[in-house]
Amino acid sequence: MAPMRNKWKKTAIQRLPTSGEPFDGPVGSLVWGRIPGQPWWPGITVDGQDCGMPDISSDHKWVFWLEDRRVSKVQSKWVQHFKDRYSLYFDSTRKGKIYESAVVQAIKVYAKHLGHESGKWTNKQALKWADGGFQQNGVRKVEGVTPVPLSHVIQDDLQLIRKCVERSKQNNGSSPIKNSVQHGKQNNEPSRKRRSSISSVSELKTDVQYDDLAKVKSGEMSIRRLCLGCKSAEVKIVGEHPYFEGSLCKICMEALKKHCFEFGDDGIHTHCAICSRAGRVYVCDRPGCCKVYCTPCIEVLAAEGAKMLIEKMQPWQCFLCSDVRPTVNGIITPRHESVILSRITALFSLDKIPLFCGDDLPLSEDGLPLVSSNRKNGLRVLSLFDGISTGLFALDKLQIEVEKYYASEVDGDAINVSKLNFKDKIEYVGPVETLNLRKLKALGRIDLLLGGSPCTELSLANPVRKGLFDTDASGSLFFEYFRVLVTLRMLQGNCMYWLFENTAAMPCSMKATISRYLGRNPTVFDAAWLSAQHRTRLFWGNIPGWGKKVAKCNVKLDDCLIPGLNRIAAVDMIRTVTTNSNSLRQGKTMTHPVRMNGKEDTLWITELERVFGFETHYTDTGNLGISKRQQLLGRAWSVHVAVHLMKPLQSVFKKRNTKQGYRRVII
């Protein structure tokens, strides 16, 4: 079997502090814990009876690991108080998303215990408070090591573990915890089959077939009654799993929504496609997929012996990428591709949030919103963070008459690309921060406000992201869009369309904050539904028709390659292209997406322009290098998605009379 690939370095583990005096605090204490050979990890000491574990000697503790959501038996000398050892054990140089999330969760729990309202703290705020010495708020005094109250989520996890243990005892007649703590082996060799998306602390092994699973496998119970995340039918089902036949409870549904678009630096998903938990996972070998499946899901849901078969397969295509194989799949039944598309979209509701006074537009006799008193006027647009003017390009493709196109952009190269392609059609109005009431009023009527603020400080792919509220970082530029939107509403009486875009791989708290300000929830669109690139983005707006079913286009990478040069696509679809040149490499083996004359080759920049939906040489301006042109494209919207979202405006605004568009003609 291929060795495990660990995300931490052996030298980093060796320099961590050693154990201290044996921990003798009460149950419910917030602690650092460590299994020999593994890094320190935050957790909470629990009573073995609460999770169905046997009694243990006084020199051991049962520890529930935060974010990992599992329980391990740990020697007391490897358990230390969280606050007292925070400065010693917290490693700020580690980039693991789950590690940071676990530490922040522990900090927030401790802060709440001290009387702080820590629920809405950002990661940066929590870490700053901890670095400042865990100051009490002066209202509630806490002395010494005292237990913290367990949240409902942790209590549910402990209850689930207890049920698993009890069922195992009933089925096997003995305790399943012969050796419940499986130590991960340190090995720096890369794994072709499995990887650890976090530094695994421990893994609770239970060789058990739950009663509910047994009923599903025997046909006594429908799989729709089973939560695929909890593996239980005793929880309240709130919806169906988007990828596989089966359902999800509220906790597992929220976990799926949080992690389904989260990728690591290598372009591989960080959480299991079935249960949305991190840990030891199997990675799909098909380039362009890179979904992962955790060991517990494969052991419990797949067919008996499937784990060994998967390890032997060279390469292995996951349950979504291959035909159903009874000897492997078990009760893991993938949904049809068209069903998956609609269910992923349904995860993100377009309903309004009732906290916001609405921006409903008056309707015409056709049932379409009226933006101005004279319908079928030319469209007047203000585009913030305009980039290379994808919005104008899409409107031009839709043949909508654009009367005026104002743009705010600060990147000189992006401005040059737009000017060369659209000549004097674009009027630049300066940085978004300078658009005050006087300047916005001087623009006159605005029918459509576009914008997509930088996502670097919001993305889960950035382990040191600063979030929305750091005024020194680009994430706070969202509030500039919101300020302009509110100002234009005030000037025009809400008679305006608007659209805001950002990455789907953002924490749920940030998405909720943006939704609260904009007054509605986002919808999700993946460019893969309409083009040859995975590019999942969230869109907020009031353009009608977004709730309609998206008809998936069968566009493949081969359709975007330059013809006549013996260039053949090695994959049907490329992964999300970013400003990083390595994002053009595909799969866990980081291969090139094209083969030319039998050899691997990268995707040419002209072909990448076609993947995005632009014309060939659209970014060919001045002496711009290949890497800079990719960076401009990596920040752009997909033209296919922009056209789809703004297509309903064809019925509202005037159609362009001339066949010739606004763009330059490539000779």
XYZ file of C-alpha atoms in Angstrom:
667
model
C 0.000 0.000 0.000
C 1.262 3.467 -0.847
C 2.544 5.446 2.140
C 0.666 8.394 3.565
C 1.674 11.908 2.510
C 1.775 14.187 5.522
C 1.253 17.934 5.303
C 3.732 18.760 8.059
C 7.488 18.387 8.073
C 9.355 16.124 10.412
C 11.696 18.931 11.458
C 8.705 21.049 12.479
C 7.510 18.301 14.819
C 10.908 17.865 16.420
C 11.186 21.514 17.428
C 7.814 21.596 19.231
C 7.891 21.718 23.057
C 7.794 18.460 24.949
C 5.262 17.407 27.554
C 4.878 19.046 30.954
C 3.415 17.940 34.264
C 0.536 15.436 33.958
C -2.763 17.265 33.500
C -5.201 16.818 36.390
C -7.907 19.318 35.428
C -11.623 18.502 35.427
C -13.657 17.059 32.569
C -14.615 19.784 30.113
C -11.253 21.556 30.282
C -9.940 23.227 27.137
C -6.535 21.672 26.468
C -3.691 21.028 24.098
C -3.226 17.338 23.447
C -0.717 15.275 21.603
C -0.234 11.698 20.531
C 3.489 10.825 20.269
C 4.712 11.465 16.757
C 1.889 13.921 16.052
C 1.664 17.716 16.533
C -0.083 19.451 19.412
C -3.791 19.974 18.751
C -6.560 21.785 20.691
C -9.292 19.715 22.276
C -11.606 19.282 25.254
C -11.330 16.592 27.912
C -14.534 14.538 28.069
C -16.047 11.879 30.265
C -15.685 8.453 28.706
C -19.286 7.616 29.593
C -20.537 10.568 27.520
C -19.086 9.022 24.388
C -19.476 5.344 25.280
C -15.808 4.767 26.024
C -14.588 2.447 28.775
C -13.173 3.697 32.069
C -9.467 4.457 31.977
C -6.739 4.895 34.548
C -6.019 8.261 36.152
C -2.871 8.733 34.064
C -4.926 8.974 30.837
C -7.595 11.344 29.534
C -10.278 11.088 26.898
C -9.816 14.070 24.545
C -12.301 15.291 21.944
C -10.302 16.962 19.163
C -11.781 20.232 17.884
C -12.604 20.333 14.147
C -11.392 16.718 13.802
C -14.503 15.672 15.804
C -13.045 12.429 17.147
C -12.045 11.067 20.526
C -8.704 9.621 21.615
C -7.214 8.207 24.798
C -4.162 10.331 25.639
C -1.604 10.055 28.406
C -2.019 12.850 30.959
C 1.541 14.049 30.420
C 0.598 14.812 26.806
C -2.399 16.923 27.859
C -1.810 20.558 28.863
C -4.021 23.528 29.666
C -4.893 25.489 26.518
C -4.425 29.032 27.834
C -1.257 28.383 29.829
C 0.563 26.655 26.952
C -0.887 28.666 24.065
C 2.289 30.656 23.363
C 4.378 27.463 23.414
C 2.201 25.099 21.405
C 0.483 27.341 18.856
C 2.492 27.242 15.639
C 1.560 30.348 13.630
C 3.730 29.223 10.685
C 1.531 26.224 9.912
C -0.739 26.764 6.923
C -3.296 24.016 7.491
C -6.828 25.419 7.275
C -8.230 22.841 9.692
C -5.471 23.506 12.206
C -6.138 27.250 12.206
C -9.882 26.634 12.431
C -9.412 24.318 15.421
C -7.237 26.852 17.262
C -9.647 29.694 16.542
C -12.577 27.577 17.709
C -10.752 26.877 20.983
C -9.974 30.583 21.436
C -13.600 31.558 20.849
C -14.831 28.908 23.299
C -12.442 30.190 25.958
C -13.304 33.835 25.222
C -17.015 33.101 25.580
C -16.225 31.361 28.859
C -14.618 34.613 30.032
C -17.706 36.607 29.124
C -16.764 37.919 25.679
C -19.188 37.973 22.729
C -16.795 35.979 20.558
C -19.285 34.360 18.193
C -18.808 37.001 15.479
C -15.054 37.366 15.838
C -12.980 36.871 12.717
C -9.955 34.565 12.811
C -7.673 37.583 13.018
C -9.610 39.092 15.926
C -9.561 35.803 17.838
C -5.831 35.261 17.350
C -5.085 38.878 18.276
C -7.071 38.517 21.508
C -5.208 35.320 22.380
C -1.834 36.925 21.615
C -2.820 39.716 23.983
C -2.973 37.325 26.918
C -6.609 36.101 27.025
C -7.866 39.234 28.762
C -11.126 38.964 30.707
C -13.836 41.507 30.011
C -14.153 42.658 33.611
C -17.649 41.260 34.006
C -16.911 37.617 34.570
C -13.922 36.451 36.596
C -12.513 32.985 35.980
C -9.682 31.637 38.092
C -7.595 28.543 37.475
C -8.538 25.645 35.225
C -12.315 25.446 35.016
C -14.465 23.420 32.622
C -16.069 25.133 29.636
C -19.653 24.342 28.581
C -19.866 21.977 25.630
C -21.633 23.317 22.564
C -24.609 21.491 21.071
C -22.473 20.443 18.093
C -19.869 18.780 20.323
C -22.586 17.119 22.403
C -24.152 15.738 19.210
C -20.787 14.361 18.084
C -20.203 12.677 21.460
C -23.694 11.210 21.363
C -23.093 9.835 17.872
C -19.809 8.244 18.961
C -21.573 6.675 21.952
C -24.284 5.213 19.710
C -21.639 3.718 17.434
C -19.905 2.086 20.385
C -23.136 0.751 21.874
C -24.224 -0.744 18.561
C -20.827 -2.304 18.113
C -21.114 -3.966 21.526
C -24.548 -5.311 20.607
C -23.308 -6.681 17.293
C -19.960 -8.050 18.411
C -20.648 -8.808 22.050
C -17.551 -6.948 23.153
C -16.056 -3.510 23.130
C -14.788 -2.410 19.735
C -12.121 -0.254 21.308
C -9.339 -2.794 21.386
C -7.034 -0.166 19.999
C -9.174 2.811 19.178
C -6.266 5.177 18.654
C -4.460 4.481 15.407
C -1.195 6.382 15.212
C -0.411 7.816 11.772
C 2.999 6.847 10.444
C 5.350 9.637 9.549
C 6.490 9.346 5.989
C 7.564 12.052 3.598
C 7.030 9.978 0.450
C 4.063 11.172 -1.649
C 0.992 8.979 -1.787
C -0.707 8.165 -5.081
C -3.847 6.939 -3.378
C -4.306 8.797 -0.156
C -3.269 11.999 1.444
C -3.884 13.713 4.737
C -5.592 17.021 4.161
C -4.769 17.981 7.741
C -2.230 16.795 10.242
C -4.375 13.990 11.542
C -4.414 13.788 15.303
C -6.097 10.433 15.573
C -8.728 8.369 13.932
C -11.447 6.536 15.791
C -11.847 3.064 14.268
C -15.053 1.189 14.773
C -15.440 -2.082 12.876
C -19.184 -1.799 12.953
C -22.118 -1.846 10.597
C -24.712 0.451 12.086
C -28.254 -0.834 12.376
C -29.526 1.863 10.035
C -26.863 1.041 7.446
C -27.639 -2.649 7.727
C -31.302 -1.928 7.045
C -30.418 0.138 3.995
C -28.088 -2.542 2.651
C -30.692 -5.265 3.175
C -33.420 -3.193 1.530
C -35.496 -2.829 4.703
C -35.114 0.966 4.687
C -34.788 3.560 1.925
C -31.432 5.319 1.743
C -33.356 8.602 1.584
C -34.044 8.230 5.302
C -30.314 8.013 6.044
C -27.994 10.968 6.647
C -24.868 10.094 4.676
C -22.789 12.372 6.887
C -23.866 10.963 10.257
C -24.589 7.469 8.849
C -27.767 7.586 10.918
C -31.534 7.681 10.387
C -32.149 8.986 13.905
C -31.458 12.599 12.960
C -33.779 15.137 11.387
C -33.343 15.145 7.617
C -33.352 18.625 6.041
C -32.471 17.839 2.423
C -31.019 15.414 -0.077
C -27.314 14.957 -0.716
C -26.404 16.790 -3.950
C -23.898 14.201 -5.202
C -25.210 10.833 -4.016
C -28.503 9.080 -3.316
C -29.280 9.757 0.321
C -29.951 12.684 2.607
C -28.293 15.029 5.081
C -29.154 16.384 8.508
C -28.850 20.081 9.310
C -25.310 19.876 10.710
C -24.001 17.817 7.795
C -25.797 20.001 5.244
C -24.149 23.124 6.650
C -20.774 21.359 6.627
C -21.248 20.437 2.967
C -22.184 23.998 2.036
C -19.115 25.253 3.879
C -16.557 22.882 2.370
C -17.851 21.752 -1.057
C -15.828 24.459 -2.841
C -12.762 24.372 -0.590
C -9.503 23.395 -2.267
C -5.945 23.020 -1.044
C -2.914 24.694 -2.603
C -2.553 21.652 -4.882
C -6.047 22.083 -6.331
C -7.405 19.038 -4.492
C -10.535 19.162 -2.364
C -9.835 19.288 1.361
C -12.993 17.539 2.603
C -14.756 14.282 1.812
C -17.344 14.563 -0.976
C -19.770 12.429 1.052
C -19.567 13.566 4.686
C -17.568 16.826 4.300
C -15.086 15.852 6.986
C -11.341 16.145 6.769
C -8.827 13.461 7.654
C -7.221 10.600 5.771
C -8.722 10.576 2.307
C -8.506 8.874 -1.078
C -8.006 11.237 -4.030
C -9.620 10.702 -7.432
C -6.979 10.228 -10.126
C -9.031 11.752 -12.936
C -7.607 15.186 -13.782
C -10.240 17.848 -13.369
C -12.064 16.049 -10.554
C -9.771 15.826 -7.513
C -12.604 15.018 -5.134
C -11.611 13.085 -2.026
C -13.291 10.385 0.063
C -12.494 9.688 3.687
C -11.595 6.244 4.950
C -14.667 5.884 7.258
C -17.083 6.566 4.372
C -15.379 4.013 2.140
C -15.223 1.404 4.904
C -18.866 1.835 5.935
C -20.734 2.856 2.774
C -18.777 1.139 -0.002
C -18.861 -2.592 -0.679
C -16.958 -5.006 1.520
C -13.321 -5.076 0.461
C -13.715 -1.899 -1.623
C -10.914 -0.191 0.259
C -8.372 -2.806 -0.827
C -9.639 -2.716 -4.414
C -9.323 1.073 -4.534
C -5.744 0.903 -3.256
C -4.847 -1.541 -6.022
C -6.461 0.450 -8.855
C -3.938 2.327 -11.018
C -5.386 4.898 -11.613
C -8.513 5.117 -9.474
C -11.533 7.078 -10.680
C -13.928 8.022 -7.910
C -17.586 7.142 -7.488
C -18.683 10.216 -9.460
C -16.255 9.718 -12.357
C -16.801 6.029 -13.122
C -19.723 3.746 -13.788
C -21.403 2.122 -10.816
C -19.503 -1.040 -9.841
C -21.371 -3.199 -7.313
C -18.103 -4.705 -6.067
C -16.878 -1.227 -5.121
C -19.769 1.200 -4.708
C -21.908 -0.604 -2.163
C -24.672 1.871 -1.299
C -22.723 4.841 -2.701
C -24.931 5.666 -5.688
C -24.032 8.829 -7.624
C -26.754 11.028 -9.009
C -27.011 11.927 -12.681
C -24.819 14.857 -13.714
C -27.785 17.098 -14.556
C -29.348 16.374 -11.160
C -26.083 17.212 -9.379
C -25.961 20.572 -11.151
C -29.464 21.556 -10.057
C -28.990 20.339 -6.483
C -25.700 22.203 -6.014
C -27.437 25.349 -7.239
C -30.312 24.718 -4.833
C -27.902 24.695 -1.871
C -27.685 28.463 -2.193
C -31.111 30.032 -2.084
C -31.955 33.202 -3.985
C -34.564 34.218 -1.423
C -34.318 37.653 0.094
C -33.207 38.198 3.636
C -36.062 39.915 5.464
C -33.698 42.233 7.382
C -33.273 44.444 4.332
C -35.878 46.829 2.922
C -36.294 45.579 -0.614
C -35.093 46.811 -3.971
C -38.015 45.491 -5.982
C -38.397 47.148 -9.352
C -41.750 48.166 -10.875
C -43.029 45.647 -13.429
C -44.111 46.270 -16.982
C -47.132 44.720 -18.700
C -44.798 41.892 -19.743
C -43.925 41.116 -16.127
C -40.385 42.446 -16.538
C -38.899 45.063 -14.192
C -38.781 48.611 -15.490
C -35.454 50.328 -14.953
C -36.411 53.675 -16.444
C -39.562 55.428 -17.515
C -38.769 54.637 -21.138
C -38.279 50.919 -21.598
C -35.938 49.791 -24.366
C -33.477 52.639 -23.750
C -29.779 52.097 -24.142
C -28.098 50.617 -21.068
C -26.023 52.839 -18.772
C -23.508 50.806 -16.737
C -21.177 51.479 -13.820
C -18.633 48.681 -13.391
C -16.554 48.618 -10.198
C -13.323 46.575 -10.101
C -13.782 46.379 -13.877
C -10.612 44.406 -14.680
C -10.475 43.647 -18.408
C -14.131 44.681 -18.915
C -15.744 41.246 -18.973
C -19.093 42.917 -18.289
C -18.937 45.065 -21.441
C -17.679 42.102 -23.468
C -20.693 40.021 -22.339
C -23.175 42.842 -23.047
C -21.636 43.232 -26.484
C -22.123 39.522 -27.166
C -25.758 39.904 -26.097
C -26.074 42.755 -28.633
C -27.481 45.099 -25.991
C -27.127 48.781 -26.809
C -24.750 50.236 -24.223
C -25.347 53.976 -24.060
C -22.636 54.614 -21.482
C -20.105 52.362 -19.747
C -18.345 53.845 -16.715
C -15.548 51.793 -15.173
C -13.492 51.945 -11.988
C -10.152 50.137 -12.192
C -6.636 50.733 -10.846
C -4.570 48.112 -12.716
C -2.854 49.905 -15.590
C -2.395 46.761 -17.688
C -6.073 45.835 -17.330
C -7.045 49.365 -18.379
C -4.806 49.119 -21.456
C -6.385 45.806 -22.482
C -9.883 47.303 -22.188
C -8.962 50.509 -24.026
C -7.367 48.625 -26.904
C -10.423 46.374 -27.286
C -13.163 48.961 -26.794
C -11.416 52.216 -27.780
C -13.321 55.177 -26.302
C -16.432 53.201 -25.356
C -15.262 53.064 -21.715
C -15.041 56.136 -19.516
C -12.847 55.601 -16.447
C -13.938 57.317 -13.230
C -10.966 56.585 -10.961
C -10.580 54.354 -7.879
C -13.795 53.204 -6.227
C -12.830 54.934 -2.972
C -13.064 58.319 -4.706
C -16.642 57.855 -5.944
C -18.412 60.164 -3.541
C -21.974 61.469 -3.723
C -21.054 64.370 -5.984
C -19.250 62.163 -8.542
C -21.973 59.519 -8.564
C -24.659 62.147 -9.061
C -22.684 63.600 -11.982
C -22.772 60.238 -13.787
C -26.500 60.570 -14.341
C -28.816 57.589 -14.610
C -27.226 54.191 -13.918
C -29.217 51.140 -15.036
C -26.767 48.409 -14.062
C -24.122 48.282 -11.327
C -21.509 45.529 -11.731
C -18.733 44.551 -9.356
C -16.597 41.798 -7.955
C -14.226 42.916 -5.212
C -10.862 41.123 -4.782
C -11.267 37.680 -3.202
C -7.699 37.080 -1.971
C -8.447 38.058 1.630
C -11.740 36.147 1.664
C -10.765 32.830 0.099
C -10.302 29.672 2.137
C -7.314 28.984 -0.110
C -5.483 31.789 1.716
C -4.528 30.538 5.204
C -3.602 34.053 6.354
C -6.687 35.775 4.935
C -7.645 38.997 6.713
C -11.356 38.914 5.998
C -13.815 41.723 5.353
C -13.100 44.071 8.226
C -9.370 44.744 7.934
C -9.274 48.196 6.369
C -5.647 47.714 5.332
C -6.530 44.674 3.189
C -8.455 44.298 -0.066
C -11.306 42.322 1.519
C -12.826 45.533 2.896
C -13.386 46.808 -0.663
C -16.709 44.962 -0.610
C -18.032 47.773 1.565
C -17.066 50.267 -1.165
C -19.349 48.371 -3.551
C -22.092 48.394 -0.926
C -21.616 52.138 -0.323
C -21.926 52.897 -4.039
C -24.974 50.627 -4.315
C -26.757 52.371 -1.421
C -25.873 55.814 -2.780
C -27.239 55.021 -6.254
C -30.393 53.576 -4.716
C -30.865 56.786 -2.804
C -30.354 58.891 -5.948
C -32.530 56.749 -8.231
C -35.196 55.338 -5.954
C -34.139 51.691 -6.319
C -34.760 51.700 -10.100
C -31.555 49.878 -10.972
C -30.199 46.392 -11.616
C -27.108 45.293 -9.745
C -24.780 42.273 -9.644
C -21.976 41.404 -7.231
C -19.564 38.450 -7.569
C -17.018 36.760 -5.337
C -15.430 33.383 -4.725
C -17.516 30.446 -3.542
C -14.594 29.228 -1.419
C -15.148 31.694 1.401
C -16.049 30.969 5.044
C -19.777 30.795 5.759
C -19.483 33.714 8.178
C -18.166 36.013 5.429
C -20.834 34.862 2.987
C -23.478 35.543 5.631
C -22.069 39.028 6.256
C -22.125 39.923 2.552
C -25.659 38.527 2.244
C -26.821 40.537 5.243
C -25.529 43.786 3.745
C -26.818 43.110 0.226
C -30.190 41.934 1.494
C -30.328 38.559 -0.234
C -28.603 35.212 -0.400
C -26.293 34.358 -3.323
C -26.665 31.843 -6.066
C -23.767 29.671 -7.149
C -22.571 29.232 -10.718
C -19.757 27.048 -11.944
C -18.268 27.980 -15.300
C -17.927 24.235 -15.908
C -21.656 24.150 -16.629
C -21.121 26.386 -19.639
C -17.427 26.104 -20.558
C -14.306 23.952 -20.267
C -13.159 25.333 -16.900
C -14.167 24.752 -13.295
C -14.702 28.226 -11.852
C -17.245 28.317 -9.052
C -18.424 31.743 -7.975
C -21.174 33.261 -5.837
C -23.417 35.927 -7.353
C -25.701 38.348 -5.566
C -28.097 40.528 -7.546
C -31.631 41.406 -8.647
C -31.515 40.463 -12.335
C -34.539 38.181 -12.949
C -34.293 34.601 -14.147
C -31.384 33.288 -12.065
C -33.535 30.602 -10.496
C -34.145 28.928 -13.842
C -32.486 25.606 -14.582
C -29.097 25.893 -16.279
C -28.780 23.759 -19.403
C -25.299 22.269 -19.249
C -23.289 22.774 -22.428
C -21.112 19.928 -23.610
C -18.039 22.112 -24.167
C -14.659 20.408 -23.788
C -11.096 21.663 -23.721
C -10.493 20.212 -27.206
C -12.965 22.773 -28.547
C -10.729 25.612 -27.287
C -7.373 24.416 -28.652
C -5.761 25.983 -31.708
C -6.630 23.673 -34.636
C -4.251 22.201 -37.172
C -1.260 21.822 -34.836
C -1.825 18.291 -33.533
C -2.767 19.596 -30.096
C -4.925 17.192 -28.081
C -6.488 17.891 -24.702
C -5.384 15.514 -21.936
C -8.444 16.490 -19.871
C -11.994 17.473 -20.759
C -12.003 20.391 -18.357
C -9.317 22.353 -16.534
C -9.433 23.346 -12.884
C -9.912 26.923 -11.716
C -7.330 29.237 -13.257
C -5.882 31.763 -10.829
C -3.047 34.271 -10.971
C -0.684 31.394 -10.067
C 0.950 29.809 -13.111
C 0.777 26.375 -11.458
C -3.027 26.524 -11.598
C -2.745 25.450 -15.243
C -1.419 22.075 -14.113
C -4.023 19.399 -13.531
C -4.727 16.744 -10.940
C -2.677 15.529 -8.020
C 0.165 14.605 -10.402
C 0.262 18.248 -11.643
C 0.339 17.290 -15.319
C -0.055 19.663 -18.248
C -3.555 19.740 -19.771
C -2.446 19.407 -23.413
C -0.387 16.971 -25.463
C 1.298 18.163 -28.639
C 3.048 15.718 -30.961
C 2.932 13.114 -28.210
C 4.524 15.329 -25.543
C 3.037 17.252 -22.635
C 2.466 20.943 -23.263
C 0.927 23.800 -21.334
C -2.250 25.573 -22.362
C -1.326 28.468 -24.617
C -2.491 31.903 -23.512
C -4.589 32.326 -26.676
C -6.312 29.035 -25.867
C -6.862 30.150 -22.282
C -8.581 33.272 -23.601
C -10.957 31.023 -25.532
C -11.594 28.924 -22.417
C -12.712 32.096 -20.615
C -14.923 33.012 -23.577
C -12.833 35.882 -24.932
C -11.600 36.222 -28.477
C -8.117 35.083 -29.370
C -5.486 37.745 -28.552
C -7.958 39.701 -26.389
C -5.234 40.352 -23.774
C -2.449 40.789 -26.350
C -1.616 44.395 -25.530
C 1.750 46.127 -25.801
C 4.553 43.963 -24.459
C 2.522 42.094 -21.835
C 4.166 38.793 -20.977
C 2.400 35.440 -20.780
C 2.361 35.392 -16.969
C 0.830 38.886 -16.733
C -1.834 37.999 -19.279
C -2.706 34.901 -17.250
C -2.949 37.038 -14.111
C -5.423 39.346 -15.855
C -7.517 36.366 -16.937
C -7.228 34.773 -13.486
C -8.974 37.819 -11.981
C -11.676 37.960 -14.660
C -15.192 36.549 -14.774
C -16.068 33.753 -17.143
C -17.708 35.347 -20.176
C -20.064 32.382 -20.509
C -21.410 32.899 -16.987
C -21.653 36.683 -17.393
C -23.658 36.240 -20.606
C -25.963 33.749 -18.917
C -26.603 36.026 -15.936
C -27.270 39.173 -17.964
C -29.236 37.573 -20.794
C -32.628 38.561 -19.259
C -31.642 42.202 -19.836
C -32.164 41.654 -23.583
C -35.906 41.909 -22.945
C -35.560 45.187 -21.069
C -33.037 47.258 -22.968
C -32.596 48.356 -26.537
C -30.936 45.980 -28.971
C -27.916 47.253 -30.879
C -28.844 48.222 -34.440
C -25.472 47.572 -36.046
C -24.062 44.089 -36.486
C -20.571 45.377 -35.759
C -19.879 45.290 -32.020
C -17.861 47.654 -29.892
C -14.721 45.523 -29.879
C -11.711 45.880 -32.142
C -11.492 43.628 -35.174
C -8.553 41.195 -35.049
C -6.787 41.092 -38.406
